[in-house]
């Protein structure tokens, strides 16, 4: 081991891995790279001790803020572009499968299970524009997949998700739907409005430290899943929304942008939004991995 100095400290710490307990190959790979990159960052910016203490206090504040309702570390990772990068590496674009994007911190488990075509609106706002959302969930060959579970969630016309707004009913603008035998889904929601990600506390401190605004373009979140297919976590974006090319969490993908059109009388809403998704089957994934 020996005595450390600025030149050998990185190697000494890396060599200590597994000294007093087992580490897997993956743990060794992750920790070796983490130690190398963090040490080189500390050296490159010549991190001073008071800055190190400020960073530790910052992480303590972020931890104290975190709860089931506020995923502060996901938020910080999003502001740094980490979640979108991890997602792009975990779910690379393959064939005609739809693109994924970040989950974000506002998903809630077990949304209300609703029949096809039902509304997720539990409270009305003066400025709302209602929309009929529909489309097909298809396989790689373009055939509709029956019995796909679709969780959706969006912000209210005041720009706030229900779990952060005491004036909205529980699970407002959240729902779980299933495709019919042709792979078709449909539900009624509102046109999502652009909103600022939480900018109080530590997320706001990071945004200001980086000189960034907090805004996201209007979007609807989806989690699309069925046994035998890779689950798809994604969002669809309003082509006419502000901030499409300047998203505070870097999550917009060209292929996920769609257009709200005026609704027809049978929709019973102000607007109509059609969007199809394609899923990759586990069998196709296994054959790609085997090549
Ligand atoms: C969201 O779209 O809900 C979101 C994503 C990343 C950070 C904050 C919010
Ligand atoms: Fe969102």
PDB file of C-alpha atoms and ligand atoms in Angstrom:
ATOM      1  CA  UNK A   1       0.000   0.000   0.000  1.00  0.00           C
ATOM      2  CA  UNK A   2       2.358   2.641   1.194  1.00  0.00           C
ATOM      3  CA  UNK A   3       2.226   6.333   1.851  1.00  0.00           C
ATOM      4  CA  UNK A   4       0.078   8.386  -0.493  1.00  0.00           C
ATOM      5  CA  UNK A   5       1.018  11.475  -2.458  1.00  0.00           C
ATOM      6  CA  UNK A   6      -0.753  13.428  -5.232  1.00  0.00           C
ATOM      7  CA  UNK A   7       0.782  11.182  -7.891  1.00  0.00           C
ATOM      8  CA  UNK A   8      -0.043   7.763  -6.465  1.00  0.00           C
ATOM      9  CA  UNK A   9      -3.306   8.368  -4.568  1.00  0.00           C
ATOM     10  CA  UNK A  10      -5.538   7.212  -7.449  1.00  0.00           C
ATOM     11  CA  UNK A  11      -3.652   3.918  -7.927  1.00  0.00           C
ATOM     12  CA  UNK A  12      -3.500   3.304  -4.185  1.00  0.00           C
ATOM     13  CA  UNK A  13      -7.276   3.654  -3.808  1.00  0.00           C
ATOM     14  CA  UNK A  14      -7.941   1.467  -6.872  1.00  0.00           C
ATOM     15  CA  UNK A  15      -5.574  -1.216  -5.584  1.00  0.00           C
ATOM     16  CA  UNK A  16      -7.447  -1.258  -2.278  1.00  0.00           C
ATOM     17  CA  UNK A  17     -10.573  -2.611  -4.011  1.00  0.00           C
ATOM     18  CA  UNK A  18     -11.444  -6.055  -2.679  1.00  0.00           C
ATOM     19  CA  UNK A  19      -8.684  -5.975  -0.076  1.00  0.00           C
ATOM     20  CA  UNK A  20     -10.955  -6.928   2.804  1.00  0.00           C
ATOM     21  CA  UNK A  21     -13.968  -8.463   1.069  1.00  0.00           C
ATOM     22  CA  UNK A  22     -15.238  -9.829  -2.215  1.00  0.00           C
ATOM     23  CA  UNK A  23     -16.080  -7.469  -5.051  1.00  0.00           C
ATOM     24  CA  UNK A  24     -17.703  -8.641  -8.276  1.00  0.00           C
ATOM     25  CA  UNK A  25     -16.146  -7.850 -11.664  1.00  0.00           C
ATOM     26  CA  UNK A  26     -18.872  -5.257 -12.249  1.00  0.00           C
ATOM     27  CA  UNK A  27     -18.262  -3.586  -8.865  1.00  0.00           C
ATOM     28  CA  UNK A  28     -14.533  -3.448  -9.640  1.00  0.00           C
ATOM     29  CA  UNK A  29     -15.187  -2.006 -13.107  1.00  0.00           C
ATOM     30  CA  UNK A  30     -17.547   0.672 -11.770  1.00  0.00           C
ATOM     31  CA  UNK A  31     -15.413   1.652  -8.784  1.00  0.00           C
ATOM     32  CA  UNK A  32     -12.140   1.746 -10.739  1.00  0.00           C
ATOM     33  CA  UNK A  33     -13.633   4.114 -13.295  1.00  0.00           C
ATOM     34  CA  UNK A  34     -15.431   6.212 -10.669  1.00  0.00           C
ATOM     35  CA  UNK A  35     -12.253   6.672  -8.619  1.00  0.00           C
ATOM     36  CA  UNK A  36     -10.205   7.569 -11.728  1.00  0.00           C
ATOM     37  CA  UNK A  37     -12.745  10.127 -12.973  1.00  0.00           C
ATOM     38  CA  UNK A  38     -13.462  11.712  -9.590  1.00  0.00           C
ATOM     39  CA  UNK A  39      -9.786  12.053  -8.738  1.00  0.00           C
ATOM     40  CA  UNK A  40      -9.053  13.560 -12.121  1.00  0.00           C
ATOM     41  CA  UNK A  41     -12.000  15.998 -11.703  1.00  0.00           C
ATOM     42  CA  UNK A  42     -10.750  17.048  -8.255  1.00  0.00           C
ATOM     43  CA  UNK A  43      -7.257  17.638  -9.681  1.00  0.00           C
ATOM     44  CA  UNK A  44      -8.487  19.425 -12.831  1.00  0.00           C
ATOM     45  CA  UNK A  45     -10.585  22.000 -10.943  1.00  0.00           C
ATOM     46  CA  UNK A  46      -8.158  22.074  -8.013  1.00  0.00           C
ATOM     47  CA  UNK A  47     -11.063  21.544  -5.626  1.00  0.00           C
ATOM     48  CA  UNK A  48     -10.525  23.465  -2.397  1.00  0.00           C
ATOM     49  CA  UNK A  49     -11.510  22.109   1.007  1.00  0.00           C
ATOM     50  CA  UNK A  50     -14.246  24.717   1.630  1.00  0.00           C
ATOM     51  CA  UNK A  51     -15.759  23.799  -1.764  1.00  0.00           C
ATOM     52  CA  UNK A  52     -15.658  20.123  -0.842  1.00  0.00           C
ATOM     53  CA  UNK A  53     -17.505  20.886   2.423  1.00  0.00           C
ATOM     54  CA  UNK A  54     -20.085  22.976   0.543  1.00  0.00           C
ATOM     55  CA  UNK A  55     -20.678  20.051  -1.843  1.00  0.00           C
ATOM     56  CA  UNK A  56     -21.163  17.645   1.089  1.00  0.00           C
ATOM     57  CA  UNK A  57     -23.625  20.050   2.763  1.00  0.00           C
ATOM     58  CA  UNK A  58     -25.461  20.371  -0.568  1.00  0.00           C
ATOM     59  CA  UNK A  59     -25.886  16.577  -0.816  1.00  0.00           C
ATOM     60  CA  UNK A  60     -27.149  16.476   2.777  1.00  0.00           C
ATOM     61  CA  UNK A  61     -29.783  19.109   1.867  1.00  0.00           C
ATOM     62  CA  UNK A  62     -30.793  17.122  -1.234  1.00  0.00           C
ATOM     63  CA  UNK A  63     -31.107  13.946   0.859  1.00  0.00           C
ATOM     64  CA  UNK A  64     -33.270  15.634   3.495  1.00  0.00           C
ATOM     65  CA  UNK A  65     -35.607  16.942   0.775  1.00  0.00           C
ATOM     66  CA  UNK A  66     -36.038  13.536  -0.829  1.00  0.00           C
ATOM     67  CA  UNK A  67     -39.163  11.470  -0.207  1.00  0.00           C
ATOM     68  CA  UNK A  68     -41.601   9.270  -2.123  1.00  0.00           C
ATOM     69  CA  UNK A  69     -43.098  12.511  -3.439  1.00  0.00           C
ATOM     70  CA  UNK A  70     -39.865  14.291  -4.258  1.00  0.00           C
ATOM     71  CA  UNK A  71     -37.073  12.388  -6.003  1.00  0.00           C
ATOM     72  CA  UNK A  72     -34.421  15.072  -5.652  1.00  0.00           C
ATOM     73  CA  UNK A  73     -31.530  12.932  -6.874  1.00  0.00           C
ATOM     74  CA  UNK A  74     -33.383  11.987 -10.081  1.00  0.00           C
ATOM     75  CA  UNK A  75     -34.031  15.698 -10.584  1.00  0.00           C
ATOM     76  CA  UNK A  76     -30.357  16.583 -10.123  1.00  0.00           C
ATOM     77  CA  UNK A  77     -29.344  13.786 -12.511  1.00  0.00           C
ATOM     78  CA  UNK A  78     -31.851  15.113 -15.060  1.00  0.00           C
ATOM     79  CA  UNK A  79     -30.493  18.668 -14.853  1.00  0.00           C
ATOM     80  CA  UNK A  80     -27.020  17.234 -15.525  1.00  0.00           C
ATOM     81  CA  UNK A  81     -28.229  15.181 -18.530  1.00  0.00           C
ATOM     82  CA  UNK A  82     -27.344  11.938 -16.725  1.00  0.00           C
ATOM     83  CA  UNK A  83     -30.737  10.202 -16.835  1.00  0.00           C
ATOM     84  CA  UNK A  84     -31.171  10.831 -20.559  1.00  0.00           C
ATOM     85  CA  UNK A  85     -27.661   9.508 -21.250  1.00  0.00           C
ATOM     86  CA  UNK A  86     -28.236   6.381 -19.138  1.00  0.00           C
ATOM     87  CA  UNK A  87     -31.546   5.850 -20.919  1.00  0.00           C
ATOM     88  CA  UNK A  88     -29.993   6.197 -24.396  1.00  0.00           C
ATOM     89  CA  UNK A  89     -27.367   3.576 -23.497  1.00  0.00           C
ATOM     90  CA  UNK A  90     -29.867   1.231 -21.834  1.00  0.00           C
ATOM     91  CA  UNK A  91     -32.399   1.498 -24.666  1.00  0.00           C
ATOM     92  CA  UNK A  92     -30.489   2.219 -27.892  1.00  0.00           C
ATOM     93  CA  UNK A  93     -32.602   3.054 -30.934  1.00  0.00           C
ATOM     94  CA  UNK A  94     -33.082  -0.247 -32.767  1.00  0.00           C
ATOM     95  CA  UNK A  95     -35.037  -0.901 -35.950  1.00  0.00           C
ATOM     96  CA  UNK A  96     -38.430   0.750 -35.926  1.00  0.00           C
ATOM     97  CA  UNK A  97     -38.980   0.532 -32.142  1.00  0.00           C
ATOM     98  CA  UNK A  98     -40.126   3.811 -30.597  1.00  0.00           C
ATOM     99  CA  UNK A  99     -37.607   5.943 -28.798  1.00  0.00           C
ATOM    100  CA  UNK A 100     -37.616   6.083 -25.039  1.00  0.00           C
ATOM    101  CA  UNK A 101     -36.826   9.054 -22.853  1.00  0.00           C
ATOM    102  CA  UNK A 102     -36.531   9.933 -19.159  1.00  0.00           C
ATOM    103  CA  UNK A 103     -38.988   8.713 -16.536  1.00  0.00           C
ATOM    104  CA  UNK A 104     -38.592  11.885 -14.478  1.00  0.00           C
ATOM    105  CA  UNK A 105     -39.447  12.185 -10.792  1.00  0.00           C
ATOM    106  CA  UNK A 106     -43.260  12.432 -10.968  1.00  0.00           C
ATOM    107  CA  UNK A 107     -44.416   8.910 -11.809  1.00  0.00           C
ATOM    108  CA  UNK A 108     -46.760   7.319  -9.236  1.00  0.00           C
ATOM    109  CA  UNK A 109     -47.296   3.580  -8.997  1.00  0.00           C
ATOM    110  CA  UNK A 110     -50.795   2.092  -9.318  1.00  0.00           C
ATOM    111  CA  UNK A 111     -52.683   4.819 -11.195  1.00  0.00           C
ATOM    112  CA  UNK A 112     -56.468   4.403 -11.612  1.00  0.00           C
ATOM    113  CA  UNK A 113     -57.284   1.566 -14.030  1.00  0.00           C
ATOM    114  CA  UNK A 114     -59.680   2.990 -16.632  1.00  0.00           C
ATOM    115  CA  UNK A 115     -61.554   1.639 -19.664  1.00  0.00           C
ATOM    116  CA  UNK A 116     -60.454   2.590 -23.163  1.00  0.00           C
ATOM    117  CA  UNK A 117     -61.546   6.122 -24.051  1.00  0.00           C
ATOM    118  CA  UNK A 118     -62.094   7.243 -20.418  1.00  0.00           C
ATOM    119  CA  UNK A 119     -60.968  10.598 -19.067  1.00  0.00           C
ATOM    120  CA  UNK A 120     -58.065  11.128 -16.651  1.00  0.00           C
ATOM    121  CA  UNK A 121     -59.350  14.620 -15.821  1.00  0.00           C
ATOM    122  CA  UNK A 122     -60.602  14.884 -12.224  1.00  0.00           C
ATOM    123  CA  UNK A 123     -60.520  18.681 -11.912  1.00  0.00           C
ATOM    124  CA  UNK A 124     -61.217  21.327 -14.525  1.00  0.00           C
ATOM    125  CA  UNK A 125     -59.228  24.521 -15.066  1.00  0.00           C
ATOM    126  CA  UNK A 126     -60.442  27.663 -16.863  1.00  0.00           C
ATOM    127  CA  UNK A 127     -57.512  27.624 -19.277  1.00  0.00           C
ATOM    128  CA  UNK A 128     -57.653  23.902 -20.121  1.00  0.00           C
ATOM    129  CA  UNK A 129     -57.823  22.482 -23.623  1.00  0.00           C
ATOM    130  CA  UNK A 130     -59.158  18.940 -23.531  1.00  0.00           C
ATOM    131  CA  UNK A 131     -57.686  16.389 -25.932  1.00  0.00           C
ATOM    132  CA  UNK A 132     -58.585  12.929 -27.215  1.00  0.00           C
ATOM    133  CA  UNK A 133     -55.380  10.869 -27.333  1.00  0.00           C
ATOM    134  CA  UNK A 134     -55.313   7.699 -29.416  1.00  0.00           C
ATOM    135  CA  UNK A 135     -53.083   5.425 -31.423  1.00  0.00           C
ATOM    136  CA  UNK A 136     -51.801   1.886 -31.885  1.00  0.00           C
ATOM    137  CA  UNK A 137     -49.138  -0.064 -30.051  1.00  0.00           C
ATOM    138  CA  UNK A 138     -47.471  -2.201 -32.723  1.00  0.00           C
ATOM    139  CA  UNK A 139     -44.842  -4.915 -32.963  1.00  0.00           C
ATOM    140  CA  UNK A 140     -41.810  -4.759 -35.268  1.00  0.00           C
ATOM    141  CA  UNK A 141     -43.896  -6.083 -38.158  1.00  0.00           C
ATOM    142  CA  UNK A 142     -46.439  -3.302 -37.682  1.00  0.00           C
ATOM    143  CA  UNK A 143     -49.164  -5.521 -36.206  1.00  0.00           C
ATOM    144  CA  UNK A 144     -51.213  -4.088 -33.317  1.00  0.00           C
ATOM    145  CA  UNK A 145     -50.522  -5.762 -29.950  1.00  0.00           C
ATOM    146  CA  UNK A 146     -53.555  -6.555 -27.779  1.00  0.00           C
ATOM    147  CA  UNK A 147     -53.563  -6.305 -23.983  1.00  0.00           C
ATOM    148  CA  UNK A 148     -50.696  -3.794 -23.638  1.00  0.00           C
ATOM    149  CA  UNK A 149     -50.722  -1.827 -20.361  1.00  0.00           C
ATOM    150  CA  UNK A 150     -50.301   1.931 -20.790  1.00  0.00           C
ATOM    151  CA  UNK A 151     -49.686   4.239 -17.823  1.00  0.00           C
ATOM    152  CA  UNK A 152     -50.025   7.946 -18.617  1.00  0.00           C
ATOM    153  CA  UNK A 153     -49.452  11.052 -16.514  1.00  0.00           C
ATOM    154  CA  UNK A 154     -49.218  14.766 -17.215  1.00  0.00           C
ATOM    155  CA  UNK A 155     -49.125  18.166 -15.520  1.00  0.00           C
ATOM    156  CA  UNK A 156     -52.335  20.153 -15.011  1.00  0.00           C
ATOM    157  CA  UNK A 157     -53.113  23.369 -16.928  1.00  0.00           C
ATOM    158  CA  UNK A 158     -51.540  25.262 -13.987  1.00  0.00           C
ATOM    159  CA  UNK A 159     -48.205  23.543 -14.799  1.00  0.00           C
ATOM    160  CA  UNK A 160     -48.183  21.384 -11.631  1.00  0.00           C
ATOM    161  CA  UNK A 161     -48.395  17.596 -11.210  1.00  0.00           C
ATOM    162  CA  UNK A 162     -51.171  16.576  -8.813  1.00  0.00           C
ATOM    163  CA  UNK A 163     -48.834  15.076  -6.221  1.00  0.00           C
ATOM    164  CA  UNK A 164     -47.149  18.480  -5.783  1.00  0.00           C
ATOM    165  CA  UNK A 165     -50.412  20.443  -5.724  1.00  0.00           C
ATOM    166  CA  UNK A 166     -52.666  20.192  -2.626  1.00  0.00           C
ATOM    167  CA  UNK A 167     -55.550  21.714  -4.631  1.00  0.00           C
ATOM    168  CA  UNK A 168     -55.768  18.822  -7.113  1.00  0.00           C
ATOM    169  CA  UNK A 169     -57.568  15.527  -6.414  1.00  0.00           C
ATOM    170  CA  UNK A 170     -55.437  12.463  -5.781  1.00  0.00           C
ATOM    171  CA  UNK A 171     -54.260  10.889  -9.066  1.00  0.00           C
ATOM    172  CA  UNK A 172     -55.650  13.742 -11.188  1.00  0.00           C
ATOM    173  CA  UNK A 173     -54.371  13.382 -14.775  1.00  0.00           C
ATOM    174  CA  UNK A 174     -53.022   9.878 -14.243  1.00  0.00           C
ATOM    175  CA  UNK A 175     -54.439   6.640 -15.578  1.00  0.00           C
ATOM    176  CA  UNK A 176     -53.768   3.069 -16.653  1.00  0.00           C
ATOM    177  CA  UNK A 177     -55.284   1.793 -19.902  1.00  0.00           C
ATOM    178  CA  UNK A 178     -55.093  -1.339 -22.010  1.00  0.00           C
ATOM    179  CA  UNK A 179     -55.033  -1.757 -25.773  1.00  0.00           C
ATOM    180  CA  UNK A 180     -57.986  -3.542 -27.383  1.00  0.00           C
ATOM    181  CA  UNK A 181     -57.661  -6.631 -29.598  1.00  0.00           C
ATOM    182  CA  UNK A 182     -56.385  -4.470 -32.496  1.00  0.00           C
ATOM    183  CA  UNK A 183     -53.677  -2.788 -30.373  1.00  0.00           C
ATOM    184  CA  UNK A 184     -55.615   0.490 -30.194  1.00  0.00           C
ATOM    185  CA  UNK A 185     -55.523   2.747 -27.111  1.00  0.00           C
ATOM    186  CA  UNK A 186     -57.514   5.907 -26.369  1.00  0.00           C
ATOM    187  CA  UNK A 187     -58.089   8.273 -23.467  1.00  0.00           C
ATOM    188  CA  UNK A 188     -59.092  11.849 -22.728  1.00  0.00           C
ATOM    189  CA  UNK A 189     -56.663  14.265 -21.083  1.00  0.00           C
ATOM    190  CA  UNK A 190     -55.680  17.889 -21.362  1.00  0.00           C
ATOM    191  CA  UNK A 191     -53.140  19.523 -23.625  1.00  0.00           C
ATOM    192  CA  UNK A 192     -49.998  19.486 -21.459  1.00  0.00           C
ATOM    193  CA  UNK A 193     -48.524  22.922 -20.788  1.00  0.00           C
ATOM    194  CA  UNK A 194     -44.841  23.782 -20.427  1.00  0.00           C
ATOM    195  CA  UNK A 195     -43.778  23.863 -16.786  1.00  0.00           C
ATOM    196  CA  UNK A 196     -40.728  24.599 -14.688  1.00  0.00           C
ATOM    197  CA  UNK A 197     -39.181  21.620 -12.910  1.00  0.00           C
ATOM    198  CA  UNK A 198     -39.001  22.297  -9.142  1.00  0.00           C
ATOM    199  CA  UNK A 199     -36.556  25.166  -8.811  1.00  0.00           C
ATOM    200  CA  UNK A 200     -36.658  25.752  -5.098  1.00  0.00           C
ATOM    201  CA  UNK A 201     -34.007  24.179  -2.908  1.00  0.00           C
ATOM    202  CA  UNK A 202     -31.178  22.079  -4.326  1.00  0.00           C
ATOM    203  CA  UNK A 203     -32.466  21.586  -7.898  1.00  0.00           C
ATOM    204  CA  UNK A 204     -32.824  25.367  -8.232  1.00  0.00           C
ATOM    205  CA  UNK A 205     -29.362  25.929  -6.780  1.00  0.00           C
ATOM    206  CA  UNK A 206     -27.912  23.598  -9.419  1.00  0.00           C
ATOM    207  CA  UNK A 207     -29.869  25.263 -12.249  1.00  0.00           C
ATOM    208  CA  UNK A 208     -28.641  28.695 -11.162  1.00  0.00           C
ATOM    209  CA  UNK A 209     -25.066  27.424 -10.700  1.00  0.00           C
ATOM    210  CA  UNK A 210     -25.236  26.221 -14.319  1.00  0.00           C
ATOM    211  CA  UNK A 211     -27.006  29.363 -15.594  1.00  0.00           C
ATOM    212  CA  UNK A 212     -30.022  27.389 -16.847  1.00  0.00           C
ATOM    213  CA  UNK A 213     -33.759  28.027 -16.853  1.00  0.00           C
ATOM    214  CA  UNK A 214     -36.031  25.307 -15.341  1.00  0.00           C
ATOM    215  CA  UNK A 215     -38.575  24.918 -18.160  1.00  0.00           C
ATOM    216  CA  UNK A 216     -39.784  21.802 -19.964  1.00  0.00           C
ATOM    217  CA  UNK A 217     -41.949  21.781 -23.115  1.00  0.00           C
ATOM    218  CA  UNK A 218     -45.520  20.417 -22.892  1.00  0.00           C
ATOM    219  CA  UNK A 219     -45.477  16.612 -22.864  1.00  0.00           C
ATOM    220  CA  UNK A 220     -47.484  13.525 -21.877  1.00  0.00           C
ATOM    221  CA  UNK A 221     -45.668  10.663 -20.115  1.00  0.00           C
ATOM    222  CA  UNK A 222     -46.134   6.991 -21.074  1.00  0.00           C
ATOM    223  CA  UNK A 223     -45.010   3.658 -19.663  1.00  0.00           C
ATOM    224  CA  UNK A 224     -45.997   0.934 -22.115  1.00  0.00           C
ATOM    225  CA  UNK A 225     -45.549  -2.685 -21.067  1.00  0.00           C
ATOM    226  CA  UNK A 226     -46.553  -6.232 -21.893  1.00  0.00           C
ATOM    227  CA  UNK A 227     -44.868  -9.538 -21.063  1.00  0.00           C
ATOM    228  CA  UNK A 228     -42.576 -10.591 -23.896  1.00  0.00           C
ATOM    229  CA  UNK A 229     -41.738  -7.002 -24.941  1.00  0.00           C
ATOM    230  CA  UNK A 230     -39.187  -4.483 -23.731  1.00  0.00           C
ATOM    231  CA  UNK A 231     -41.047  -1.943 -21.547  1.00  0.00           C
ATOM    232  CA  UNK A 232     -41.065   1.504 -23.101  1.00  0.00           C
ATOM    233  CA  UNK A 233     -40.748   4.597 -20.908  1.00  0.00           C
ATOM    234  CA  UNK A 234     -41.350   7.608 -23.076  1.00  0.00           C
ATOM    235  CA  UNK A 235     -43.021  10.991 -23.558  1.00  0.00           C
ATOM    236  CA  UNK A 236     -44.806  12.619 -26.478  1.00  0.00           C
ATOM    237  CA  UNK A 237     -44.246  16.310 -27.139  1.00  0.00           C
ATOM    238  CA  UNK A 238     -46.508  19.064 -28.427  1.00  0.00           C
ATOM    239  CA  UNK A 239     -44.982  20.340 -31.685  1.00  0.00           C
ATOM    240  CA  UNK A 240     -46.291  23.850 -30.936  1.00  0.00           C
ATOM    241  CA  UNK A 241     -44.918  24.058 -27.396  1.00  0.00           C
ATOM    242  CA  UNK A 242     -42.312  26.511 -26.174  1.00  0.00           C
ATOM    243  CA  UNK A 243     -38.972  25.070 -24.973  1.00  0.00           C
ATOM    244  CA  UNK A 244     -38.948  22.125 -27.416  1.00  0.00           C
ATOM    245  CA  UNK A 245     -35.390  22.946 -28.475  1.00  0.00           C
ATOM    246  CA  UNK A 246     -34.287  24.145 -25.045  1.00  0.00           C
ATOM    247  CA  UNK A 247     -35.538  21.551 -22.539  1.00  0.00           C
ATOM    248  CA  UNK A 248     -34.078  21.937 -19.044  1.00  0.00           C
ATOM    249  CA  UNK A 249     -33.583  18.140 -18.815  1.00  0.00           C
ATOM    250  CA  UNK A 250     -32.496  17.458 -22.444  1.00  0.00           C
ATOM    251  CA  UNK A 251     -35.192  14.778 -22.936  1.00  0.00           C
ATOM    252  CA  UNK A 252     -36.849  15.795 -26.231  1.00  0.00           C
ATOM    253  CA  UNK A 253     -36.403  13.418 -29.201  1.00  0.00           C
ATOM    254  CA  UNK A 254     -37.460  14.424 -32.708  1.00  0.00           C
ATOM    255  CA  UNK A 255     -39.385  11.164 -33.213  1.00  0.00           C
ATOM    256  CA  UNK A 256     -41.552  11.854 -30.133  1.00  0.00           C
ATOM    257  CA  UNK A 257     -42.962  15.186 -31.337  1.00  0.00           C
ATOM    258  CA  UNK A 258     -46.570  15.191 -32.543  1.00  0.00           C
ATOM    259  CA  UNK A 259     -49.252  17.681 -33.465  1.00  0.00           C
ATOM    260  CA  UNK A 260     -52.499  18.570 -31.691  1.00  0.00           C
ATOM    261  CA  UNK A 261     -55.272  18.999 -34.250  1.00  0.00           C
ATOM    262  CA  UNK A 262     -58.839  20.261 -33.833  1.00  0.00           C
ATOM    263  CA  UNK A 263     -61.065  17.402 -32.623  1.00  0.00           C
ATOM    264  CA  UNK A 264     -64.037  15.984 -34.506  1.00  0.00           C
ATOM    265  CA  UNK A 265     -67.498  16.016 -32.832  1.00  0.00           C
ATOM    266  CA  UNK A 266     -67.242  12.288 -31.957  1.00  0.00           C
ATOM    267  CA  UNK A 267     -64.152  12.950 -29.789  1.00  0.00           C
ATOM    268  CA  UNK A 268     -66.051  15.256 -27.425  1.00  0.00           C
ATOM    269  CA  UNK A 269     -62.881  17.296 -26.755  1.00  0.00           C
ATOM    270  CA  UNK A 270     -61.244  20.481 -28.034  1.00  0.00           C
ATOM    271  CA  UNK A 271     -58.259  18.730 -29.613  1.00  0.00           C
ATOM    272  CA  UNK A 272     -57.151  15.396 -31.051  1.00  0.00           C
ATOM    273  CA  UNK A 273     -53.674  13.853 -30.786  1.00  0.00           C
ATOM    274  CA  UNK A 274     -52.743  10.637 -32.588  1.00  0.00           C
ATOM    275  CA  UNK A 275     -49.535   8.797 -31.823  1.00  0.00           C
ATOM    276  CA  UNK A 276     -48.448   5.194 -32.495  1.00  0.00           C
ATOM    277  CA  UNK A 277     -45.685   3.374 -30.643  1.00  0.00           C
ATOM    278  CA  UNK A 278     -43.721   0.283 -31.704  1.00  0.00           C
ATOM    279  CA  UNK A 279     -42.356  -2.178 -29.146  1.00  0.00           C
ATOM    280  CA  UNK A 280     -39.374  -4.491 -29.448  1.00  0.00           C
ATOM    281  CA  UNK A 281     -40.092  -8.105 -28.506  1.00  0.00           C
ATOM    282  CA  UNK A 282     -37.828  -9.969 -26.076  1.00  0.00           C
ATOM    283  CA  UNK A 283     -37.266 -12.587 -28.819  1.00  0.00           C
ATOM    284  CA  UNK A 284     -35.903  -9.907 -31.203  1.00  0.00           C
ATOM    285  CA  UNK A 285     -33.731  -8.476 -28.433  1.00  0.00           C
ATOM    286  CA  UNK A 286     -32.317 -11.915 -27.681  1.00  0.00           C
ATOM    287  CA  UNK A 287     -31.494 -12.531 -31.349  1.00  0.00           C
ATOM    288  CA  UNK A 288     -29.756  -9.121 -31.654  1.00  0.00           C
ATOM    289  CA  UNK A 289     -27.749  -9.872 -28.486  1.00  0.00           C
ATOM    290  CA  UNK A 290     -26.723 -13.293 -29.863  1.00  0.00           C
ATOM    291  CA  UNK A 291     -25.374 -11.844 -33.162  1.00  0.00           C
TER     292      UNK A 291
HETATM  293  C1  LIG B   1     -40.851  15.286 -16.114  1.00  0.00           C
HETATM  294  O1  LIG B   1     -40.995  15.263 -17.302  1.00  0.00           O
HETATM  295  O2  LIG B   1     -41.821  15.088 -15.390  1.00  0.00           O
HETATM  296  C2  LIG B   1     -39.508  15.585 -15.567  1.00  0.00           C
HETATM  297  C3  LIG B   1     -38.410  14.977 -16.119  1.00  0.00           C
HETATM  298  C4  LIG B   1     -37.156  15.260 -15.588  1.00  0.00           C
HETATM  299  C5  LIG B   1     -37.036  16.151 -14.535  1.00  0.00           C
HETATM  300  C6  LIG B   1     -38.151  16.760 -14.007  1.00  0.00           C
HETATM  301  C7  LIG B   1     -39.406  16.483 -14.527  1.00  0.00           C
HETATM  302 FE1  LIG B   2     -43.185  15.687 -16.996  1.00  0.00          FE
END
